[in-house]
Amino acid sequence: MADAPEDNTGSLKEQLAKVFEVSIKVTVPDESQVVPIIAPCSKKESGDYQCNNAMSLWSKIKGKGTEFKGPQPVGQAIMRNLPASDMIESCSVAGPGFINVKLSTQWIAKSIQKMLIDGIDTWAPKLPVKRAVVDFSSPNIAKEMHVGHLRSTIIGDTLARMLEYSKVDVLRRNHVGDWGTQFGMLIEFLFEKFPDGEVNDQDIGELEVFYKASKQRFDGDKEFKETAQQAVVRLQGGEEKYRKAWAQICEISRRGFEQVYRRLGVHLEEKGESFYNPYIPGTLDLLRQKGLIKNEAQAIKFKEGQVIKIEGAKVEKNKEDLVIKIERGQVITIEGAKVIKNEGAKVVKIEGARVIKTEEGEVIKNEKGEVIKNEEGKVIKVEEGQVIKIEGAQVIETEGGQVIEIEGAQVIEIEGKDIPLIVVKKDGGYNYASTDLAALWYRLNEEKAEWIIYLTDVGQREHFEMFFAAAKLAGWLPTDKNKYPKTSHVGFGLVLGDDKKRFRTRSTEVVKLVDLLDEAKRRCKEALEERGKAAQWTPEELEQTSEAIGYGAVKYADLKNNRLTNYTFNFDQMLNDKGNTAVYLLYAHARICSIIRKSGKDIEELKREGQLKLERDEERKLGLHLLQFPEAVKEACTNLLPNVLCEYLYDLSEKFTSFYSECQVVGSAEERSRLLLCEATAVVMRKCFYLLGITPVYKI
Ligand code: ARG
């Protein structure tokens, strides 16, 4: 019999894989590097896990004069050759060689007890990276931090926590938008309102309002507009007075963001867009040296066969890529597409995109089907992915990173993409993409990160795909996406209101995040008061519990969904104490704690002296599920899907409920063992809460 593997750490699946690896090597010694395929049993009655290598091994060896007569015998042999292992109670081979494994119940019990003594950190999954950047939250200075940023903050924090738990050194980066052309306007407006330069939060009031007022000024006064444009140049040139005003505006925004982070218990380190600005020229030089940056030709690409009509011009069919010039004031129609009117307007609507930025930093929200107007009220519609060039217009970029091609811009052409990636604007300025390229260079080379994870709504997917592709062209990232260093864009869907439209308050303004979180807490406090807790608890306890449940509920409601889907924000649903909610889970945890408390037993003594046994079916099921925790974290982490951990947690509490309704704990003959099982459940639940950024409660 082969020797058992020496290393017996890792998740259940990984430990089984090691045992099977030994056996596969003995069974088919000529096949190199066979990776054991281990999965939970499809039929629970056949076992706990199965090894699925026999079929693929058979197809590899059958032509090579093997002694085996089919996949079944290969499976049989792998089973026979398994080294002695405490883990495995029994095995059987089914169908075309699937090897079903029933884990040893005693081993499961022992492993849980070992975790109780050594601590749950010994269950941390192992990941193949040492350092990662998680770029999350990243709101824009002087603008509202909206629910999209809330999702980014919540999901990003969880991913960072899971990586940290897996012993990865995580750089939690707040890539705030602090370096746009909008600062010229803001600074000039600030100077106008406070000529002596002394301002504080109260003076400015709400930055949103300040932003809108300065925008109005900018749009309404040509002279102001010019000064504002010069202000950008002076700011970027490093002029003291301008830097100071800029820093002041950033600081006020920052304090607003902090209020949200404090409530959520999220820690971030700010390295905003401005930080990377000095690195852009060098980064672009590197790309230029590789011949990647080109001066953009004057081309518009439309889908093949589309007819383009230019009023006052000829009708042309676009078979290849035709070059079309649109004079100011000309009207363009694309058959089968949308009408495009170019009346000297500077705004383009791209269906599917949500927010569009003009050069001036103006943001125009685009509800599906809604017409977007620029300040002059002119309208342009383009289908998603189409590229339009408007002579004399500015560089236009959507928030999703889609780019409207502009004459004179420097671009990187990426195969398979209709739209080139603009890295230098027509006016020589840098943009979102050039900043992200510089930040990527910095993270790879200065910070030595091996995995760089970005969280934004799915609308920005194109932008990320484009600059990741550029980085691959430059040779910064391997083309094999399973190799490191690696970049991942973690996209997420919209937050919807009950009306299934983008979440807003009654006044149709974006929801203020702080108010939203406060509301969740207020509702929880009310519910606790209704249950008479104000009389039983100290005011601090009431306060802390309402916060834990309220904020926890908001987080969990977000995290439990597959992040790519839109989710509906609904207080009643998320604060329900039944069903898959944080409230239900927190109560379940508190109930377990109260069982342990009421027993009056010393858990520390039990961990050392007691013996955990899993005699009843429900006990074994719960025990096995506990042991699958590392697997769940690893999957959630590697696939960047926090909902996997939520599902695990919900399942855990369901399994506990079945156990508790079948097995008496306090006062039973098995009390000592069952209390250990309760404790292990509470420990794993708390780790799940911790990883999801939720504060546990111990009593209800
Ligand atoms: N500030 C951007 C926004 O609000 C998000 C930035 C995401 N991070 C990045 N490296 N692009 O949409």
XYZ file of C-alpha atoms and ligand atoms in Angstrom:
712
model
C 0.000 0.000 0.000
C 1.254 3.463 -0.856
C 2.252 5.865 1.901
C -0.281 8.409 3.018
C 0.525 12.018 2.151
C 2.452 13.845 4.848
C 0.683 17.161 4.593
C -2.789 16.840 6.033
C -3.823 20.471 6.015
C -6.192 22.255 3.659
C -9.884 21.953 2.957
C -11.643 18.606 2.925
C -11.524 18.511 -0.841
C -7.837 19.333 -0.883
C -7.023 16.711 1.708
C -8.942 14.098 -0.254
C -7.189 15.223 -3.419
C -3.838 14.534 -1.779
C -4.851 10.999 -0.860
C -6.165 10.336 -4.358
C -3.097 11.861 -5.948
C -0.965 9.190 -4.260
C -3.268 6.448 -5.454
C -3.543 7.735 -9.025
C 0.252 7.864 -9.281
C 0.466 4.226 -8.239
C -2.385 3.185 -10.537
C -1.169 4.899 -13.710
C 2.536 5.579 -13.100
C 3.136 6.601 -16.727
C 0.631 9.463 -16.687
C 2.243 12.570 -15.290
C 0.578 15.427 -13.459
C -2.891 14.056 -13.138
C -4.917 16.464 -11.037
C -7.444 14.622 -8.859
C -11.003 15.709 -9.589
C -12.864 15.701 -6.288
C -16.455 16.861 -5.910
C -19.249 16.433 -3.399
C -21.270 13.302 -4.178
C -24.089 13.994 -6.572
C -26.207 11.438 -4.714
C -25.916 11.949 -0.979
C -26.770 8.302 -0.260
C -23.694 7.099 -2.171
C -21.241 8.995 0.013
C -19.876 12.406 0.881
C -17.376 13.046 -1.898
C -16.428 11.411 -5.149
C -13.308 11.175 -7.252
C -14.059 11.539 -10.961
C -10.730 10.800 -12.630
C -11.317 7.286 -13.951
C -13.114 8.233 -17.173
C -10.631 10.822 -18.363
C -7.716 8.590 -17.358
C -9.231 5.750 -19.339
C -9.477 7.849 -22.475
C -5.800 8.774 -22.058
C -4.472 5.261 -21.543
C -6.749 3.051 -23.609
C -4.661 3.168 -26.765
C -1.449 2.520 -24.902
C -1.683 -1.210 -24.226
C -3.035 -0.880 -20.742
C -4.037 -3.843 -18.585
C -7.339 -2.107 -17.745
C -10.452 -3.014 -19.671
C -12.452 0.151 -19.159
C -13.022 3.109 -16.849
C -14.673 0.974 -14.142
C -11.583 -1.173 -13.554
C -9.477 2.023 -13.497
C -11.751 3.323 -10.738
C -11.528 0.002 -8.911
C -7.738 0.118 -9.045
C -7.581 3.714 -7.812
C -9.792 2.676 -4.916
C -7.623 -0.364 -4.131
C -4.455 1.680 -4.242
C -5.661 4.348 -1.815
C -3.172 4.791 1.010
C -4.381 4.199 4.541
C -6.168 7.341 5.682
C -8.014 8.222 8.860
C -10.280 10.392 6.772
C -11.965 7.654 4.834
C -14.461 5.229 6.285
C -15.413 3.392 3.116
C -15.350 3.658 -0.657
C -17.319 2.191 -3.522
C -17.077 2.429 -7.276
C -20.135 3.331 -9.308
C -20.954 3.628 -13.003
C -17.962 4.388 -15.220
C -15.464 4.468 -12.363
C -16.728 7.157 -9.996
C -15.206 6.469 -6.608
C -17.573 7.392 -3.824
C -16.053 8.181 -0.475
C -17.769 8.088 2.862
C -15.739 10.088 5.319
C -15.002 8.690 8.717
C -17.469 10.134 11.200
C -14.916 9.844 13.936
C -12.394 11.774 11.888
C -14.945 14.537 11.211
C -15.627 14.806 14.933
C -11.939 14.870 15.783
C -11.162 17.527 13.182
C -13.867 19.786 14.589
C -12.633 19.370 18.105
C -9.086 20.102 16.937
C -10.307 23.327 15.346
C -11.993 24.287 18.619
C -8.690 23.916 20.425
C -6.340 25.367 17.790
C -8.665 28.101 16.606
C -10.564 28.643 13.383
C -7.638 30.401 11.755
C -6.133 26.947 11.236
C -8.978 26.443 8.749
C -7.950 29.373 6.587
C -7.721 28.399 2.921
C -4.424 28.655 1.101
C -4.175 30.881 -1.945
C -1.400 31.057 -4.509
C -0.746 34.796 -3.981
C 1.105 36.743 -1.363
C -0.134 40.240 -2.033
C -3.299 41.609 -3.579
C -4.775 45.017 -4.243
C -8.490 45.384 -3.721
C -9.583 48.602 -5.421
C -13.022 49.314 -4.042
C -15.544 51.941 -2.965
C -13.704 54.650 -4.945
C -16.296 57.451 -4.995
C -15.726 60.713 -6.794
C -14.742 63.842 -4.937
C -17.391 66.552 -4.699
C -20.032 64.194 -5.957
C -22.503 62.046 -4.149
C -21.368 58.660 -2.967
C -24.260 56.632 -4.335
C -25.665 53.133 -3.796
C -23.335 51.807 -6.477
C -20.429 52.893 -4.297
C -22.178 51.266 -1.344
C -22.214 47.947 -3.179
C -18.584 48.373 -4.148
C -17.703 49.116 -0.514
C -19.625 46.183 0.924
C -18.530 43.583 -1.620
C -14.948 44.868 -1.720
C -14.611 44.792 2.042
C -15.813 41.184 2.162
C -13.403 40.093 -0.541
C -10.574 41.875 1.247
C -11.525 40.148 4.494
C -11.599 36.736 2.865
C -8.197 37.296 1.284
C -6.777 38.566 4.557
C -8.120 35.513 6.330
C -6.329 33.432 3.688
C -3.098 35.148 4.769
C -2.829 37.362 1.704
C -1.360 40.796 2.303
C -4.194 43.010 1.076
C -3.778 46.622 0.004
C -7.236 48.102 0.413
C -7.274 50.933 -2.082
C -9.752 53.750 -2.343
C -9.201 54.942 -5.903
C -11.180 58.148 -5.440
C -11.903 60.339 -8.442
C -9.975 63.389 -7.301
C -8.370 64.562 -10.518
C -10.871 65.544 -13.145
C -11.330 68.709 -15.130
C -14.278 69.486 -12.856
C -11.804 70.774 -10.286
C -11.104 73.894 -12.312
C -14.722 74.894 -12.004
C -14.953 73.946 -8.346
C -11.801 75.825 -7.398
C -12.773 78.984 -9.257
C -16.173 78.892 -7.636
C -14.550 78.457 -4.258
C -12.336 81.491 -4.872
C -15.339 83.503 -5.905
C -17.303 82.631 -2.793
C -14.412 82.822 -0.366
C -11.899 85.299 -1.724
C -9.681 85.106 1.357
C -9.441 81.348 1.024
C -10.636 80.424 4.516
C -13.354 77.840 4.253
C -14.647 74.929 6.222
C -17.337 72.277 5.825
C -20.169 74.400 7.094
C -19.373 77.193 4.622
C -19.512 74.892 1.698
C -22.445 72.977 3.116
C -23.287 70.032 1.033
C -20.693 69.477 -1.617
C -23.334 68.188 -3.977
C -25.119 71.511 -3.840
C -21.845 73.356 -4.157
C -21.021 71.258 -7.189
C -24.331 72.015 -8.831
C -24.051 75.725 -8.150
C -20.567 75.909 -9.599
C -21.700 73.953 -12.611
C -24.466 76.428 -13.208
C -21.988 79.235 -12.996
C -19.690 77.415 -15.382
C -22.416 76.865 -17.924
C -23.875 80.309 -17.662
C -20.779 82.466 -17.864
C -18.268 82.231 -20.669
C -15.658 84.197 -18.823
C -15.973 82.035 -15.736
C -15.687 78.975 -17.914
C -12.409 80.202 -19.348
C -10.946 81.002 -15.950
C -12.048 77.585 -14.757
C -10.289 75.940 -17.648
C -7.137 77.839 -16.825
C -7.536 76.826 -13.203
C -7.205 73.180 -14.217
C -3.926 73.948 -15.909
C -2.697 75.887 -12.888
C -3.756 73.130 -10.538
C -2.058 70.479 -12.614
C 0.999 72.698 -12.875
C 1.172 72.543 -9.084
C 0.442 76.187 -8.232
C 0.246 76.461 -4.456
C -3.028 78.369 -4.154
C -4.778 75.937 -6.465
C -3.354 72.849 -4.825
C -4.549 74.159 -1.492
C -8.084 74.780 -2.708
C -8.134 71.353 -4.332
C -6.936 69.722 -1.116
C -9.661 71.551 0.803
C -12.380 70.310 -1.474
C -11.016 66.769 -1.282
C -10.865 66.931 2.479
C -14.499 67.946 2.802
C -15.572 65.106 0.541
C -13.391 62.701 2.424
C -15.084 63.530 5.699
C -18.429 62.757 4.111
C -17.180 59.391 2.852
C -15.717 58.615 6.268
C -19.179 58.823 7.849
C -20.263 55.936 5.676
C -17.102 53.909 6.249
C -17.360 54.372 10.004
C -20.878 53.032 10.069
C -19.939 50.082 7.923
C -16.753 49.385 9.864
C -14.821 49.435 6.616
C -11.209 50.380 6.437
C -9.675 51.733 3.239
C -6.481 53.465 2.274
C -6.949 56.350 -0.104
C -4.738 56.515 -3.154
C -6.805 58.554 -5.516
C -6.436 59.218 -9.220
C -4.203 62.232 -8.497
C -1.637 59.963 -6.889
C -0.980 58.201 -10.178
C -0.882 61.340 -12.299
C 2.915 61.725 -12.121
C 3.284 58.128 -13.287
C 1.215 58.527 -16.435
C 3.859 59.934 -18.806
C 6.330 57.196 -17.891
C 3.673 54.527 -18.222
C 2.605 55.787 -21.616
C 6.226 55.917 -22.735
C 6.547 52.241 -21.936
C 3.502 51.551 -24.082
C 4.786 53.833 -26.828
C 8.116 52.004 -26.877
C 6.198 48.836 -27.587
C 4.497 50.575 -30.478
C 1.106 50.271 -28.883
C 0.033 53.895 -28.950
C -1.197 55.311 -32.196
C -2.576 58.587 -33.315
C -6.193 58.055 -34.028
C -7.299 58.219 -37.619
C -10.551 59.817 -38.499
C -12.774 56.835 -38.755
C -16.207 55.880 -37.714
C -17.180 52.267 -37.575
C -20.716 51.173 -38.019
C -22.141 47.733 -38.263
C -21.778 46.273 -41.698
C -24.586 46.976 -44.049
C -25.918 49.912 -42.163
C -26.937 52.862 -44.205
C -25.707 56.201 -43.198
C -27.429 59.292 -44.356
C -25.944 62.637 -43.981
C -28.317 65.430 -44.651
C -27.099 67.576 -47.394
C -24.572 64.882 -48.245
C -24.559 61.528 -50.018
C -25.955 58.256 -48.820
C -23.211 55.739 -48.375
C -23.204 52.053 -47.602
C -20.728 50.902 -45.074
C -19.213 47.651 -46.319
C -15.773 48.094 -44.959
C -14.893 50.748 -42.472
C -15.853 53.967 -44.129
C -14.618 57.275 -43.021
C -17.336 59.763 -42.464
C -17.044 63.299 -41.456
C -19.886 65.089 -39.864
C -19.919 68.781 -40.120
C -21.462 70.753 -37.332
C -25.143 70.931 -37.869
C -25.405 67.880 -40.066
C -27.957 65.236 -39.299
C -27.089 61.581 -39.475
C -29.387 58.613 -39.653
C -28.228 55.070 -39.232
C -30.741 52.652 -40.582
C -31.779 50.024 -38.121
C -30.128 52.060 -35.469
C -30.909 55.263 -33.739
C -31.080 58.697 -35.124
C -28.049 60.740 -34.582
C -28.252 64.426 -34.711
C -25.135 66.383 -34.564
C -25.946 69.970 -34.138
C -22.680 70.920 -32.656
C -23.649 69.135 -29.518
C -21.071 67.587 -27.328
C -23.029 64.770 -25.852
C -23.606 61.308 -27.132
C -25.963 58.758 -25.759
C -24.922 55.158 -25.746
C -27.711 52.794 -24.956
C -26.971 50.537 -22.058
C -24.536 53.002 -20.607
C -25.739 54.885 -17.635
C -23.677 57.907 -17.027
C -21.972 60.003 -19.571
C -19.307 62.512 -18.912
C -18.519 65.405 -21.111
C -15.201 67.078 -21.136
C -16.423 69.585 -18.625
C -17.108 66.814 -16.210
C -20.819 67.172 -16.517
C -22.639 63.999 -15.703
C -25.778 63.151 -17.547
C -27.819 60.287 -16.267
C -29.338 58.075 -18.814
C -32.315 55.978 -17.860
C -32.968 53.395 -20.547
C -34.658 54.963 -23.496
C -34.350 58.417 -22.057
C -33.059 61.181 -24.223
C -29.898 62.780 -23.062
C -29.405 66.427 -23.492
C -26.366 68.505 -23.273
C -26.497 71.993 -21.957
C -27.741 73.303 -25.262
C -30.413 70.683 -25.407
C -29.007 68.881 -28.397
C -29.422 65.188 -28.780
C -27.408 62.340 -30.154
C -28.226 58.679 -29.994
C -25.861 55.888 -30.797
C -26.219 52.189 -30.208
C -23.977 50.627 -27.683
C -20.564 49.868 -28.975
C -20.836 52.177 -31.933
C -18.225 54.779 -32.370
C -18.919 58.234 -33.567
C -16.627 61.024 -34.301
C -17.824 64.553 -34.203
C -15.499 67.072 -35.593
C -14.850 69.963 -33.327
C -16.326 68.130 -30.408
C -14.519 67.270 -27.233
C -13.365 63.966 -25.968
C -16.335 62.213 -24.547
C -16.186 59.287 -22.301
C -18.904 57.318 -20.642
C -18.484 56.156 -17.130
C -18.510 52.638 -18.449
C -15.263 53.538 -20.090
C -16.776 53.666 -23.542
C -15.109 56.176 -25.666
C -16.216 58.375 -28.440
C -13.464 58.575 -30.924
C -11.911 61.941 -31.277
C -9.642 63.339 -33.851
C -6.106 63.741 -32.663
C -6.428 61.500 -29.655
C -3.825 58.865 -28.912
C -5.262 55.438 -28.682
C -4.430 51.802 -28.200
C -6.133 49.505 -30.620
C -7.327 46.309 -29.115
C -8.172 43.368 -31.261
C -11.791 42.388 -31.300
C -12.890 45.760 -29.991
C -14.525 48.297 -32.215
C -13.568 51.120 -29.962
C -9.966 52.057 -29.405
C -8.776 52.844 -25.913
C -8.044 56.559 -25.673
C -5.019 57.186 -23.519
C -4.266 60.785 -24.426
C -7.096 63.130 -25.238
C -7.176 65.427 -28.199
C -6.056 68.311 -26.001
C -3.124 66.276 -24.714
C -4.743 65.604 -21.348
C -5.013 62.252 -19.644
C -8.170 60.390 -18.808
C -9.663 57.559 -16.751
C -7.911 54.921 -18.862
C -4.456 56.503 -18.727
C -4.803 56.828 -14.961
C -5.821 53.211 -14.620
C -2.905 52.068 -16.757
C -0.478 54.040 -14.582
C -2.116 52.700 -11.421
C -1.812 49.169 -12.757
C 1.844 49.699 -13.575
C 2.407 51.070 -10.070
C 0.581 48.216 -8.374
C 2.492 45.604 -10.313
C 5.931 47.134 -10.131
C 6.074 49.298 -7.022
C 3.636 47.466 -4.810
C 4.413 44.013 -6.178
C 0.803 42.933 -6.130
C 0.066 39.601 -7.765
C -3.680 39.931 -7.898
C -5.426 43.232 -8.539
C -9.146 43.248 -7.995
C -11.409 46.117 -9.044
C -14.968 46.634 -7.884
C -17.387 48.734 -9.898
C -20.790 48.254 -11.421
C -20.958 46.069 -14.530
C -21.364 49.189 -16.657
C -17.614 49.674 -16.481
C -16.751 46.196 -17.678
C -15.670 47.381 -21.104
C -13.261 49.901 -19.637
C -11.593 47.243 -17.521
C -11.481 44.690 -20.315
C -9.881 47.277 -22.547
C -7.076 48.352 -20.281
C -6.442 44.811 -19.067
C -6.055 43.868 -22.729
C -3.670 46.795 -23.227
C -1.603 45.590 -20.258
C -1.457 42.128 -21.791
C -0.320 43.594 -25.108
C 2.409 45.384 -23.205
C 3.471 42.106 -21.604
C 2.711 43.269 -18.062
C 0.209 40.498 -17.544
C 0.389 36.923 -18.800
C -2.085 36.054 -21.535
C -3.065 32.867 -19.698
C -5.774 34.122 -17.377
C -5.078 31.426 -14.804
C -1.550 32.700 -14.276
C -0.384 35.480 -11.995
C -0.049 38.416 -11.828
C -3.700 38.695 -12.564
C -6.332 41.416 -12.741
C -10.019 40.824 -12.075
C -12.929 43.137 -12.554
C -15.624 42.330 -10.049
C -18.739 43.817 -11.580
C -22.092 44.100 -9.893
C -25.641 44.990 -10.869
C -27.791 47.947 -9.941
C -29.612 48.589 -6.712
C -33.302 48.895 -7.503
C -36.189 50.374 -5.575
C -39.542 48.670 -5.105
C -40.632 50.140 -8.423
C -37.819 48.088 -10.032
C -36.183 51.289 -11.155
C -32.849 52.565 -9.969
C -33.036 53.117 -6.238
C -33.950 56.689 -5.348
C -35.689 58.572 -2.609
C -39.044 60.259 -3.124
C -37.467 63.523 -4.210
C -35.812 61.549 -7.057
C -32.426 62.547 -5.720
C -29.895 59.797 -5.195
C -30.252 58.261 -1.781
C -27.852 59.544 0.808
C -25.982 56.561 2.077
C -25.643 57.782 5.611
C -29.403 58.325 5.849
C -30.001 54.881 4.462
C -27.819 53.211 7.069
C -29.311 55.309 9.849
C -32.774 54.313 8.744
C -31.863 50.604 8.928
C -30.554 51.106 12.435
C -33.588 53.125 13.509
C -35.964 50.426 12.337
C -33.995 47.757 14.207
C -34.025 49.795 17.369
C -37.764 50.228 17.105
C -38.258 46.492 16.673
C -36.062 45.754 19.684
C -37.911 48.316 21.776
C -41.199 46.762 20.780
C -39.891 43.506 22.155
C -39.178 45.146 25.476
C -35.407 45.237 25.134
C -35.129 48.844 26.285
C -36.110 47.693 29.762
C -33.799 44.649 29.778
C -30.654 46.108 28.246
C -28.433 49.088 28.872
C -28.812 51.935 26.361
C -25.380 51.003 24.913
C -26.450 47.420 24.397
C -29.588 48.575 22.632
C -27.574 50.946 20.480
C -24.903 48.428 19.565
C -27.356 45.650 18.815
C -29.446 47.910 16.573
C -26.313 48.901 14.695
C -25.084 45.339 14.345
C -28.423 44.134 13.030
C -29.269 47.208 10.956
C -25.954 47.557 9.145
C -25.566 43.782 9.010
C -28.949 43.521 7.296
C -28.013 46.049 4.616
C -24.742 44.252 3.956
C -26.199 40.769 3.904
C -29.080 41.748 1.609
C -26.475 42.872 -0.877
C -23.989 40.044 -0.437
C -26.387 37.129 -0.571
C -27.296 37.747 -4.210
C -25.142 36.779 -7.079
C -23.438 40.148 -7.439
C -24.064 40.370 -11.173
C -27.804 40.570 -10.754
C -29.592 43.764 -9.877
C -31.032 43.657 -6.417
C -34.029 45.322 -4.894
C -33.471 47.368 -1.803
C -36.291 46.733 0.612
C -36.105 47.418 4.333
C -39.041 45.166 5.236
C -37.470 42.252 3.458
C -33.964 42.658 4.765
C -35.125 43.273 8.326
C -37.437 40.286 8.421
C -36.432 37.863 11.155
C -37.477 34.881 9.038
C -35.916 33.667 5.828
C -32.459 34.261 4.474
C -31.647 37.534 6.224
C -28.922 38.766 8.530
C -31.539 39.236 11.240
C -32.491 35.566 11.103
C -28.849 34.479 11.103
C -27.817 36.800 13.912
C -30.726 35.552 16.011
C -29.755 31.964 15.247
C -26.251 32.675 16.496
C -27.528 34.402 19.627
C -29.771 31.422 20.323
C -26.826 29.023 20.179
C -24.891 31.248 22.553
C -27.814 31.231 24.933
C -28.016 27.402 24.845
C -24.360 27.267 25.850
C -24.814 29.926 28.539
C -27.843 28.222 30.001
C -26.033 24.878 30.288
C -23.735 26.490 32.832
C -20.850 24.379 31.507
C -17.302 25.621 31.055
C -16.688 25.371 27.322
C -12.919 25.706 27.628
C -12.860 22.706 29.924
C -15.112 20.785 27.535
C -12.844 21.480 24.564
C -9.943 19.871 26.387
C -11.650 17.143 28.361
C -14.842 16.434 26.507
C -15.221 14.359 23.396
C -17.204 15.398 20.412
C -19.172 12.554 18.869
C -21.503 12.602 15.912
C -23.873 9.758 16.558
C -27.172 10.924 15.129
C -27.631 11.587 11.442
C -28.351 15.296 12.043
C -25.194 15.596 14.084
C -23.096 14.089 11.342
C -24.669 16.330 8.699
C -23.975 19.402 10.781
C -20.444 18.211 11.529
C -19.642 17.571 7.875
C -20.994 20.970 6.933
C -18.787 22.632 9.541
C -15.792 20.925 8.045
C -16.715 22.301 4.625
C -16.220 25.884 5.765
C -12.676 26.242 4.319
C -13.995 24.976 0.983
C -16.739 27.594 0.944
C -14.358 30.442 1.760
C -11.908 29.269 -0.846
C -14.566 29.129 -3.521
C -16.007 32.513 -2.564
C -12.540 33.971 -2.624
C -11.148 32.445 -5.803
C -14.314 33.132 -7.771
C -14.852 36.495 -6.072
C -18.403 35.545 -5.139
C -19.386 36.469 -1.563
C -22.831 34.914 -2.082
C -21.162 31.499 -1.885
C -20.243 32.218 1.715
C -23.747 33.552 2.443
C -25.256 30.340 1.095
C -22.884 28.342 3.255
C -23.867 30.337 6.331
C -27.580 30.041 5.703
C -27.180 26.318 5.151
C -25.253 26.059 8.377
C -28.024 27.643 10.375
C -30.584 25.367 8.709
C -28.495 22.328 9.550
C -28.172 23.538 13.102
C -31.938 23.934 13.336
C -32.490 20.335 12.158
C -29.918 19.111 14.651
C -31.444 21.102 17.480
C -34.970 19.979 16.786
C -33.901 16.304 16.725
C -31.293 16.251 19.455
C -31.779 17.505 22.968
C -28.696 19.337 24.166
C -28.962 20.626 27.733
C -29.786 17.889 30.207
C -29.244 14.987 27.762
C -26.766 12.130 28.165
C -24.815 13.556 25.194
C -24.814 17.061 26.603
C -21.036 17.497 26.676
C -20.533 16.391 23.093
C -23.503 18.360 21.818
C -22.408 21.522 23.558
C -19.120 21.227 21.684
C -21.047 20.907 18.448
C -23.035 24.041 19.386
C -19.822 25.873 20.164
C -18.215 24.816 16.880
C -21.315 26.027 15.005
C -21.166 29.368 16.805
C -17.438 29.718 16.081
C -17.899 29.034 12.362
C -20.934 31.327 12.184
C -18.968 34.120 13.804
C -16.152 33.663 11.310
C -18.684 33.883 8.488
C -20.124 37.057 10.013
C -16.652 38.469 10.367
C -15.818 37.723 6.747
C -19.077 39.302 5.626
C -18.330 42.378 7.715
C -21.246 41.716 10.066
C -20.937 42.188 13.834
C -22.359 39.182 15.686
C -24.835 39.561 18.538
C -24.734 37.262 21.516
C -28.157 37.755 22.992
C -31.589 38.649 21.755
N -14.400 56.548 -9.358
C -14.956 55.530 -10.177
C -16.483 55.641 -10.163
O -17.044 56.229 -9.278
C -14.577 54.126 -9.728
C -13.102 53.814 -9.768
C -12.838 52.349 -9.801
N -11.445 52.038 -9.809
C -10.619 52.150 -10.844
N -9.358 51.868 -10.682
N -11.065 52.537 -12.024
O -17.132 55.113 -11.040
